[in-house]
Tab-separated table of N, CA and C in Angstrom:
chain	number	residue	atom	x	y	z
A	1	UNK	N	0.088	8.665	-17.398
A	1	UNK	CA	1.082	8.777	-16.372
A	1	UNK	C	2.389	8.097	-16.775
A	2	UNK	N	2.348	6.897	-17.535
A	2	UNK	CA	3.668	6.536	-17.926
A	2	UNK	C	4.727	6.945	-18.558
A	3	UNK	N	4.617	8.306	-19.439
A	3	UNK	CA	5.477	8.867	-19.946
A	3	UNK	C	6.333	9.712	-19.268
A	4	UNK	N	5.315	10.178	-18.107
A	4	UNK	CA	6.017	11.274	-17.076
A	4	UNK	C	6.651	10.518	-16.118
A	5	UNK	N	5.981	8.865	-15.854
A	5	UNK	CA	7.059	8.190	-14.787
A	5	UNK	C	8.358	7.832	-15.890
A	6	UNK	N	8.031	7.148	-16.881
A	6	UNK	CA	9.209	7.329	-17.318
A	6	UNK	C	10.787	8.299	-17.234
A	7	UNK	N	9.998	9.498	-17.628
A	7	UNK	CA	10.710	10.291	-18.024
A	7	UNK	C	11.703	10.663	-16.157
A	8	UNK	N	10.659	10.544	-15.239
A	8	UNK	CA	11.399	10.769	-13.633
A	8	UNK	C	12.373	9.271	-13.703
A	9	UNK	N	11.860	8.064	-14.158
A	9	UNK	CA	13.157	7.373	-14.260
A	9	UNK	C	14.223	8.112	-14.706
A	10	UNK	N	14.369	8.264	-15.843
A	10	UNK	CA	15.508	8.624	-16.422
A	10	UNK	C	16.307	9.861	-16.112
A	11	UNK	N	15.309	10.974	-15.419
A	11	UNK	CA	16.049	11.768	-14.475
A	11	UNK	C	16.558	11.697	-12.816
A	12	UNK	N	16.003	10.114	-12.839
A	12	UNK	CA	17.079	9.843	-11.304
A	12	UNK	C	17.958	8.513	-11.454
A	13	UNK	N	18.295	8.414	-12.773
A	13	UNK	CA	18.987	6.835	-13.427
A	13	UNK	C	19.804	7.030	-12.454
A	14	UNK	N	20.991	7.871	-12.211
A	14	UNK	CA	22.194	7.157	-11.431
A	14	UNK	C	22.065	8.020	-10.188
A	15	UNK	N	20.734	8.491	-9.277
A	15	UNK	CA	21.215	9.101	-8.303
A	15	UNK	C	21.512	8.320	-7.007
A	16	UNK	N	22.277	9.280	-6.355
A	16	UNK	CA	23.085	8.393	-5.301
A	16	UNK	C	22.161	7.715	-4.189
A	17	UNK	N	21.009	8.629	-3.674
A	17	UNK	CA	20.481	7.709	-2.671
A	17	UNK	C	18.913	7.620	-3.078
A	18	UNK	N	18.311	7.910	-4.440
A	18	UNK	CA	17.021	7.800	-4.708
A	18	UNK	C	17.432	6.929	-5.898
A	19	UNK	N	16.264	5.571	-5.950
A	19	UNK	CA	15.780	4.968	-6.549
A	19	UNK	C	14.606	5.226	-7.106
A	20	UNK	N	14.339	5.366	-8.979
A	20	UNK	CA	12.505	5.385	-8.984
A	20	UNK	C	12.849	4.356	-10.216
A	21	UNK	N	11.848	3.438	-10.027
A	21	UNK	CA	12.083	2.190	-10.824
A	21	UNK	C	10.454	1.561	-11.176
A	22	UNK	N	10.032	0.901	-11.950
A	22	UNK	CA	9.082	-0.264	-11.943
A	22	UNK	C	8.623	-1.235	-11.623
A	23	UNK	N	8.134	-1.999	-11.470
A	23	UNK	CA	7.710	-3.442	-11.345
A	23	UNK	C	5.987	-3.519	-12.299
A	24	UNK	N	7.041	-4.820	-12.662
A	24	UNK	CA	4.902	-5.202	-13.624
A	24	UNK	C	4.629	-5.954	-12.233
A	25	UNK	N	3.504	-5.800	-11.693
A	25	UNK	CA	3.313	-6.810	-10.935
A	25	UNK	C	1.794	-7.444	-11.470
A	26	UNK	N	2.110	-7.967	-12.892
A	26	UNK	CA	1.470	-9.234	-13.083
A	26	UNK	C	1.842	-9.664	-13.609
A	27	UNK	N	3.166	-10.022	-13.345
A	27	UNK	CA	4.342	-10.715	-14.213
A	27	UNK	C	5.176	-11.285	-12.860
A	28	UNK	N	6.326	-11.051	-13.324
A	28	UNK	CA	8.174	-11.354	-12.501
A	28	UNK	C	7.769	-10.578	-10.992
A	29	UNK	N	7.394	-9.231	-11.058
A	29	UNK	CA	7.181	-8.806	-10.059
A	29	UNK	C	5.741	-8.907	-9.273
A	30	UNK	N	5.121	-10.060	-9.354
A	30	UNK	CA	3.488	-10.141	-8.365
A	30	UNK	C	4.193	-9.915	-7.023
A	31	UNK	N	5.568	-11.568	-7.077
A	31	UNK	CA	5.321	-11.576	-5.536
A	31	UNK	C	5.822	-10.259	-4.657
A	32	UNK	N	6.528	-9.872	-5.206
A	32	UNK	CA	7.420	-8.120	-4.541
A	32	UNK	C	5.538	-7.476	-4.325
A	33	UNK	N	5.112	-7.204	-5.364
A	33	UNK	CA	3.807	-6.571	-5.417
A	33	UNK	C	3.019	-7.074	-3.970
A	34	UNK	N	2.764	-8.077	-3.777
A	34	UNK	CA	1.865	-8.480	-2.588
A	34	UNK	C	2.576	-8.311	-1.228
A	35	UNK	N	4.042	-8.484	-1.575
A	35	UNK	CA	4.903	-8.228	-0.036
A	35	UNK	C	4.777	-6.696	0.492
A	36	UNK	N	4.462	-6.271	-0.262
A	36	UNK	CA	4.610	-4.474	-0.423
A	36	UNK	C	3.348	-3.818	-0.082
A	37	UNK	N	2.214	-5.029	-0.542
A	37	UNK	CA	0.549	-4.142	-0.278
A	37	UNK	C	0.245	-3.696	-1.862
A	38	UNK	N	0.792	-3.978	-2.858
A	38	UNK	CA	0.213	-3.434	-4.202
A	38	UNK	C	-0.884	-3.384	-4.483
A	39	UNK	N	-2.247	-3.142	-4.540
A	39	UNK	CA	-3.308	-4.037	-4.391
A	39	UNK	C	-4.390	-3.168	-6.130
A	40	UNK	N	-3.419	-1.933	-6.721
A	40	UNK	CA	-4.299	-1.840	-7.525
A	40	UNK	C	-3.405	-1.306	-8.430
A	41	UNK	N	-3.566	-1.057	-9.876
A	41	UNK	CA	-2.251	-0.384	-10.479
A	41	UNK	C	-3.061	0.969	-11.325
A	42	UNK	N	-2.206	1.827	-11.826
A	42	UNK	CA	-0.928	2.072	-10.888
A	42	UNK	C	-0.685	2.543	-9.546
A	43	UNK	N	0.166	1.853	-9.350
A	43	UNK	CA	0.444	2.134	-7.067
A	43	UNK	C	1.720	2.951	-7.023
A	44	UNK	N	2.511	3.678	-6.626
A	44	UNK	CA	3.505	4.339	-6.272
A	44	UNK	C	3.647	4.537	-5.046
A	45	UNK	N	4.945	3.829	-4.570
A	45	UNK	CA	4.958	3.656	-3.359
A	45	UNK	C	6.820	4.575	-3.107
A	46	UNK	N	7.000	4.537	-1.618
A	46	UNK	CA	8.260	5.681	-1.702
A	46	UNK	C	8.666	4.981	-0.028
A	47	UNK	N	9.564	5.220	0.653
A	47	UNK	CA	10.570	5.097	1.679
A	47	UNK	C	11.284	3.997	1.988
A	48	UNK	N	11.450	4.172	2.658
A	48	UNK	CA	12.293	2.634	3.090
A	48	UNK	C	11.754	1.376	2.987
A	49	UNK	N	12.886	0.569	1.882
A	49	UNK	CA	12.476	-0.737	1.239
A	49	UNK	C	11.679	-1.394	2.333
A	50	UNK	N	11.705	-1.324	3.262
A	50	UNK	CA	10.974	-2.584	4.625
A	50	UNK	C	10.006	-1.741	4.816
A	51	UNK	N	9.716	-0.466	4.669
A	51	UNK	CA	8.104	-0.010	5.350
A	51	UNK	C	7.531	0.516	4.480
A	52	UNK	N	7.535	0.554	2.786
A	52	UNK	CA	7.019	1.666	2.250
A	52	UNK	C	5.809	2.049	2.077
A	53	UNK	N	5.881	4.074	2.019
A	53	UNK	CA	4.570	4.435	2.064
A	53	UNK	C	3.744	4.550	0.673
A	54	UNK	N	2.282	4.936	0.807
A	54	UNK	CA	1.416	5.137	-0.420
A	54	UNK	C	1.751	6.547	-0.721
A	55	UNK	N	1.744	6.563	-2.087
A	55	UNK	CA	2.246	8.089	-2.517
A	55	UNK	C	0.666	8.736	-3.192
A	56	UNK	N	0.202	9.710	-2.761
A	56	UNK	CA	-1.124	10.206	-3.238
A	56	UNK	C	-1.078	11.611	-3.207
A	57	UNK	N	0.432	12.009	-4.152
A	57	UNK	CA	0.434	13.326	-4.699
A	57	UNK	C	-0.095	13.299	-6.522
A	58	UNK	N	0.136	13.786	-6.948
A	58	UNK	CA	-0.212	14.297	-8.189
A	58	UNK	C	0.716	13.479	-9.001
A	59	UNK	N	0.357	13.226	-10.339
A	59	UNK	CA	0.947	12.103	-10.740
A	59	UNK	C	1.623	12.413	-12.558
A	60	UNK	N	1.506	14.029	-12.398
A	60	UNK	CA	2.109	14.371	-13.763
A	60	UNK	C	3.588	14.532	-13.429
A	61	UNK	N	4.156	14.895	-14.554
A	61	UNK	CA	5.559	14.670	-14.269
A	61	UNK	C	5.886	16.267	-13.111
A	62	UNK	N	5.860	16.919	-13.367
A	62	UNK	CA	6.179	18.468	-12.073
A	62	UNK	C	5.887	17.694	-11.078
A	63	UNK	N	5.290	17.426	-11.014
A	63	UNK	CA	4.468	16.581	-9.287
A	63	UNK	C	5.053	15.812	-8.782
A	64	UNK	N	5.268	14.854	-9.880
A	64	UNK	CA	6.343	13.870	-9.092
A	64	UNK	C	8.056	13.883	-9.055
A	65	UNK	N	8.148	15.258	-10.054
A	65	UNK	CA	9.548	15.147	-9.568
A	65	UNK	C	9.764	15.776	-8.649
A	66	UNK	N	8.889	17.081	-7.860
A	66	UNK	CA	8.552	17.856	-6.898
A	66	UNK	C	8.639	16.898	-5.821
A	67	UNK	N	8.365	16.090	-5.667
A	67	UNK	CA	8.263	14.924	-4.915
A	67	UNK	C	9.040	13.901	-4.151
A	68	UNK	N	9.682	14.248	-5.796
A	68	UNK	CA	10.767	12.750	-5.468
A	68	UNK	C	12.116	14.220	-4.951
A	69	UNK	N	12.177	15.360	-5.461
A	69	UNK	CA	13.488	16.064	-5.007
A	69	UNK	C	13.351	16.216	-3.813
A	70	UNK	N	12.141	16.493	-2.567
A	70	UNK	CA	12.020	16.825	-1.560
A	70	UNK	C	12.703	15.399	-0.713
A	71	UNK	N	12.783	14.133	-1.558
A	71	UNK	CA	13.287	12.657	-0.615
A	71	UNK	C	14.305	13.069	0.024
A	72	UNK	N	14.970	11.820	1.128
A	72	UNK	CA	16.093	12.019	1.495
A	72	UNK	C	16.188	10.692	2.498
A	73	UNK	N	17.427	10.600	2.745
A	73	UNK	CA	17.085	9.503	3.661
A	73	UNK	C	16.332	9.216	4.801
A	74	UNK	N	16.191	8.525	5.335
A	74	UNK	CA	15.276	8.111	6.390
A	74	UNK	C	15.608	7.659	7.453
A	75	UNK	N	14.797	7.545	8.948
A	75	UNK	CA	15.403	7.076	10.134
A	75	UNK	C	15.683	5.284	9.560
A	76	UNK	N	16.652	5.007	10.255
A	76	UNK	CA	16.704	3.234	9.722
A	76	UNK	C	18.030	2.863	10.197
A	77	UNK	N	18.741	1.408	10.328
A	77	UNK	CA	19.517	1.239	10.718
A	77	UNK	C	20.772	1.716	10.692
A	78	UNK	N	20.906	2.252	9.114
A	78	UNK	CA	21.667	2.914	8.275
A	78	UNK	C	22.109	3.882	8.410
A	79	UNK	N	20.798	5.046	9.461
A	79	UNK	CA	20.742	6.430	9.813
A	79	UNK	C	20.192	6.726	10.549
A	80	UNK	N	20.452	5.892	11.566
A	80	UNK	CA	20.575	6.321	13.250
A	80	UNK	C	19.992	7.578	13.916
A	81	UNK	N	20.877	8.773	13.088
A	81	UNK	CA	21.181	10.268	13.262
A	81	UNK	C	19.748	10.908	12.584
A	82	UNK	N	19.168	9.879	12.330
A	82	UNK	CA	18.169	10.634	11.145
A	82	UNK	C	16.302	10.180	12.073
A	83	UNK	N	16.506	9.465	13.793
A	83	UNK	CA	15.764	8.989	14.392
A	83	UNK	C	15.073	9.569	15.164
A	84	UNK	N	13.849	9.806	15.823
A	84	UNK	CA	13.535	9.817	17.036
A	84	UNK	C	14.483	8.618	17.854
A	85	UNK	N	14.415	9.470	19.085
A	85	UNK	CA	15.418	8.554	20.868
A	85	UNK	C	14.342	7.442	20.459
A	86	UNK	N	13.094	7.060	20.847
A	86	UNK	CA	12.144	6.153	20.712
A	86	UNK	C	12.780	5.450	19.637
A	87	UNK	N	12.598	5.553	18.037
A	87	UNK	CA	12.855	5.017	16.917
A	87	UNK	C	14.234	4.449	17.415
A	88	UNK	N	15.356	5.311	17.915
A	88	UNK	CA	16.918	4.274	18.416
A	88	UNK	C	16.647	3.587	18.964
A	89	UNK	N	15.528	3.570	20.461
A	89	UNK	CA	15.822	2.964	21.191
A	89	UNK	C	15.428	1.217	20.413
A	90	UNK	N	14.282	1.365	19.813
A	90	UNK	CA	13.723	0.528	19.157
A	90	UNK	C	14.419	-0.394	18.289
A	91	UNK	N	15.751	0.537	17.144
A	91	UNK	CA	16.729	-0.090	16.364
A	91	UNK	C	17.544	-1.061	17.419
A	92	UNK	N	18.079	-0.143	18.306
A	92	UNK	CA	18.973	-0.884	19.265
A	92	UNK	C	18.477	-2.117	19.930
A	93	UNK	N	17.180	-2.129	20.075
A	93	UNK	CA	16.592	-3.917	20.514
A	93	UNK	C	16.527	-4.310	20.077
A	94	UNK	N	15.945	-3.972	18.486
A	94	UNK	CA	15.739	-5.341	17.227
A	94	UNK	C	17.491	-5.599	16.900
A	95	UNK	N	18.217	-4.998	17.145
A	95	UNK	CA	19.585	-5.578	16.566
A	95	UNK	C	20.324	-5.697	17.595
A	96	UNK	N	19.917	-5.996	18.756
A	96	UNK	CA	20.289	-6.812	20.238
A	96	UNK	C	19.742	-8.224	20.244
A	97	UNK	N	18.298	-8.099	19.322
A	97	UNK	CA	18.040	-9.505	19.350
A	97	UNK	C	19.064	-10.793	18.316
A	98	UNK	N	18.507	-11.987	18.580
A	98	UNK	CA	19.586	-12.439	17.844
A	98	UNK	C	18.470	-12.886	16.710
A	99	UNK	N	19.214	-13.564	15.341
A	99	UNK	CA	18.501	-13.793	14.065
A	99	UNK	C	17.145	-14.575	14.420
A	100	UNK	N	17.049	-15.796	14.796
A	100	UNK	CA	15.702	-16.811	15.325
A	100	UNK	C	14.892	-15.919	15.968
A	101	UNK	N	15.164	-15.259	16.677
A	101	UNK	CA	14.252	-14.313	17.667
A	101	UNK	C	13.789	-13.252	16.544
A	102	UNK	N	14.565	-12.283	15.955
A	102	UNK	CA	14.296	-11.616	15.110
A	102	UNK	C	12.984	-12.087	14.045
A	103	UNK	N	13.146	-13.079	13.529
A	103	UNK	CA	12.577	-13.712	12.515
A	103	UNK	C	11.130	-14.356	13.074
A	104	UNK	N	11.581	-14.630	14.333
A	104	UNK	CA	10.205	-14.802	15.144
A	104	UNK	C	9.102	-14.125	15.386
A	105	UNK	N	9.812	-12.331	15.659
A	105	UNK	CA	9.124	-11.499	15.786
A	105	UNK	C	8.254	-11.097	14.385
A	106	UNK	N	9.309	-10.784	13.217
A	106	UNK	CA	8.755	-10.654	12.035
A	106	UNK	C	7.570	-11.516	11.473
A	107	UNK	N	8.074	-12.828	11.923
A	107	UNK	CA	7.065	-14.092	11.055
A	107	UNK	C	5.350	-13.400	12.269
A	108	UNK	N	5.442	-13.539	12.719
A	108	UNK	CA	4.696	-13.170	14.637
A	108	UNK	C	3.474	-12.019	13.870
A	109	UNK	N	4.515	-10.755	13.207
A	109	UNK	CA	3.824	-9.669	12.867
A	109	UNK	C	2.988	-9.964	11.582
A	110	UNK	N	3.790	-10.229	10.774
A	110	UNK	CA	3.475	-10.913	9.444
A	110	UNK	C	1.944	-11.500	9.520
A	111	UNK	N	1.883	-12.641	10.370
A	111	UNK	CA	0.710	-13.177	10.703
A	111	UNK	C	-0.501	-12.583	11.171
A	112	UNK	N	0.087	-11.842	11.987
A	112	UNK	CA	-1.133	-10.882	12.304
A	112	UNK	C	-1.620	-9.784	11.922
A	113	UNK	N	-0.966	-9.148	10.576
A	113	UNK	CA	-1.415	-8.895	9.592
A	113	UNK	C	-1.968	-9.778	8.277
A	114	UNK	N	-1.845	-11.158	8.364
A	114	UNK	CA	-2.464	-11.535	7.310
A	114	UNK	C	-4.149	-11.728	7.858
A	115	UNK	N	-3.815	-11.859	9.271
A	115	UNK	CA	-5.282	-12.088	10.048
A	115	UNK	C	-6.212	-10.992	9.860
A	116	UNK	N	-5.218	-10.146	10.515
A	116	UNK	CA	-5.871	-8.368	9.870
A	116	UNK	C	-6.887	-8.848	8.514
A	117	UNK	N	-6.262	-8.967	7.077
A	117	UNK	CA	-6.367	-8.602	6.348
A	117	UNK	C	-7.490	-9.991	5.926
A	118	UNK	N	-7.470	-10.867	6.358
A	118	UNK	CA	-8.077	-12.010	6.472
A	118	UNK	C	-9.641	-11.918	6.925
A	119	UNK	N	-9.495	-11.118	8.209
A	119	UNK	CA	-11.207	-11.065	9.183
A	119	UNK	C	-11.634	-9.498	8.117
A	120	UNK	N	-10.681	-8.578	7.916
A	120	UNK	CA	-11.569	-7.621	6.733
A	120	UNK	C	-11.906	-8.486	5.438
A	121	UNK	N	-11.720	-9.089	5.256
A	121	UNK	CA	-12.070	-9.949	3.526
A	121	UNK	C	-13.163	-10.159	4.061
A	122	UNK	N	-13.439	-11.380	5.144
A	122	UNK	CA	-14.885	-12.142	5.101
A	122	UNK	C	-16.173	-10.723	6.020
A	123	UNK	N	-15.573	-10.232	6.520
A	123	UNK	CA	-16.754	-8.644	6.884
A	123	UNK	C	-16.690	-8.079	5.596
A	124	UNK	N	-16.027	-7.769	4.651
A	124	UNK	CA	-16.417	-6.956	3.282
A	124	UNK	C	-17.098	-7.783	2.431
A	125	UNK	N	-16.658	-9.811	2.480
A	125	UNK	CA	-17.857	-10.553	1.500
A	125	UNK	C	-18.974	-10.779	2.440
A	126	UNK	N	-19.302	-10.675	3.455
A	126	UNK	CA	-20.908	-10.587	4.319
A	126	UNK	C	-21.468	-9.087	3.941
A	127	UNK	N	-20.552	-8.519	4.046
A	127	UNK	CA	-21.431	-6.979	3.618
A	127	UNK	C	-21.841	-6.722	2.049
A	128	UNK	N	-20.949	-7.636	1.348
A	128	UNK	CA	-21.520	-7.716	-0.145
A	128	UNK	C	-22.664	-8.355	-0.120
A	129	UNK	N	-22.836	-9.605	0.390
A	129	UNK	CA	-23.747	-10.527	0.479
A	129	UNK	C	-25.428	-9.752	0.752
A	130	UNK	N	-24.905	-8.687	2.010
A	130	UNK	CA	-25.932	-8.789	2.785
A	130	UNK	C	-26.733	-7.240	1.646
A	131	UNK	N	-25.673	-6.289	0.830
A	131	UNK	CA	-26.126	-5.464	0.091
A	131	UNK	C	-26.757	-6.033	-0.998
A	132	UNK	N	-26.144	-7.449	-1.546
A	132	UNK	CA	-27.154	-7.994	-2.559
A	132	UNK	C	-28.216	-8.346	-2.385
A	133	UNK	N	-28.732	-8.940	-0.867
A	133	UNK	CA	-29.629	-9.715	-0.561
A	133	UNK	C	-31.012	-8.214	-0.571
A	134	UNK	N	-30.578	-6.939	0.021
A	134	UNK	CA	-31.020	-5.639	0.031
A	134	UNK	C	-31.557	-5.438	-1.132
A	135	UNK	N	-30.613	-5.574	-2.325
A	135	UNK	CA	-30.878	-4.871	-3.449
A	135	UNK	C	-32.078	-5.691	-3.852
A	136	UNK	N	-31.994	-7.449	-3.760
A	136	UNK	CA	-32.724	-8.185	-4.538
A	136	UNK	C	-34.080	-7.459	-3.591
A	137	UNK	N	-34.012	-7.779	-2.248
A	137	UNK	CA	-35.495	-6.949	-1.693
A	137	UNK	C	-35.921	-5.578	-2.361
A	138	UNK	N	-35.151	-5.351	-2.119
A	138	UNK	CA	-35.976	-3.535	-2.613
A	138	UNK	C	-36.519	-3.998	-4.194
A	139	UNK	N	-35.860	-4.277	-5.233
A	139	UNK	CA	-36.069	-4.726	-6.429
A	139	UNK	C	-37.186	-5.271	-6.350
A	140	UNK	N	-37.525	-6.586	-5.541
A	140	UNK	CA	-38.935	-7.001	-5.293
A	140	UNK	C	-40.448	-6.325	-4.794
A	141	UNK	N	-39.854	-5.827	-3.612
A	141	UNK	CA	-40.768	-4.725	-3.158
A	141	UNK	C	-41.094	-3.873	-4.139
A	142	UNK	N	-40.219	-3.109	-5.075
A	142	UNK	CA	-40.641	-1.991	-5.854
A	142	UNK	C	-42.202	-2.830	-6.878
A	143	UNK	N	-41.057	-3.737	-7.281
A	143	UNK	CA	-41.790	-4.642	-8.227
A	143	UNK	C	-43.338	-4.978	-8.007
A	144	UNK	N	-43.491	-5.459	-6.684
A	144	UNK	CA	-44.709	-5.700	-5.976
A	144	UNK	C	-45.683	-4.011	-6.135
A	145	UNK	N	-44.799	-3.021	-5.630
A	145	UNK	CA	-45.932	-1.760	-5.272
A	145	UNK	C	-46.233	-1.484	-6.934
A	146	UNK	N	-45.758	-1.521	-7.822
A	146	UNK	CA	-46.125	-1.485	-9.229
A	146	UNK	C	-47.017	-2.367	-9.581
A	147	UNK	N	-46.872	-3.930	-9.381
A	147	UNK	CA	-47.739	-5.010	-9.843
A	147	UNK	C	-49.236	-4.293	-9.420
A	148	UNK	N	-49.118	-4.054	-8.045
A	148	UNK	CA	-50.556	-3.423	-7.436
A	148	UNK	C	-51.271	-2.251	-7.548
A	149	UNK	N	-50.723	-1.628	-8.656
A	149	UNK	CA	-51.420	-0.433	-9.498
A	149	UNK	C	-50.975	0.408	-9.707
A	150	UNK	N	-49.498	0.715	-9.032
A	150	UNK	CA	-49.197	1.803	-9.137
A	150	UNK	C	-48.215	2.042	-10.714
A	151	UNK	N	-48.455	0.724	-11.170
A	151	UNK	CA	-47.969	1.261	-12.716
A	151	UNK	C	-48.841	1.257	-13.865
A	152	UNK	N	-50.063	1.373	-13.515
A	152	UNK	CA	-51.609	1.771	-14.403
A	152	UNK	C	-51.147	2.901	-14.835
């Protein structure tokens, strides 16, 4: 895949409102990587710097430049005109609020996605736990119905 992302770099080097760029993120770029959700490589991600989505089209070069030509801008503060009434009404309160409040809300969300992501960790290491503890049974059990003749 890197030759063909490459190569879509270099066919959107100077475009006006699409960016396609890199990050190592096990280097300079981890912390961008974890703010973003990176969680496996390679990840390709696409929209607006503050929400971006997972990209899970095809990953040769046709595909992704197919991809990247269909972009365009997005609803956002920037492009108003480009919103659901809901999505304005929404811009227009977060930028009614003032900065402390703002940052309140963000830090607020932030958290409760790390909680999110926090109570799934320890339910996915109990469910590891509890599949090992399975495996070691069955392993035993098998072990046992063999000891008792059935591997004569």
């Amino acid at each position: 895949m890197k030759p063909d992302w490459d190569k879509l770099m270099a066919a959107y080097k100077d475009h006006a409102t699409t960016l396609v760029a890199d990050v190592d993120c096990t280097t300079e770029g981890k912390s961008l990587c974890e703010t973003v959700g990176v969680e496996g490589f390679p990840t390709i991600k696409y929209g607006d710097p503050s929400d971006l989505q997972d990209y899970e089209g095809g990953r040769d070069f046709k595909a992704l430049k197919k991809f990247a030509d269909d972009l365009g801008p997005l609803c956002s503060p920037a492009n108003p005109d480009l919103c659901s009434e809901e999505k304005k009404k929404q811009i227009k309160e977060y930028m009614g609020m003032g900065a402390a409040k703002l940052n309140e809300l963000v830090s607020s969300k932030e958290a409760e996605i790390k909680k999110l992501q926090s109570d799934f960790d320890a339910m996915l290491e109990g469910l590891q736990k509890q599949y090992g503890e399975a495996q070691e049974k069955k392993d035993a059990d098998l072990k046992a119905i063999k000891d008792a003749g059935l591997g004569l």
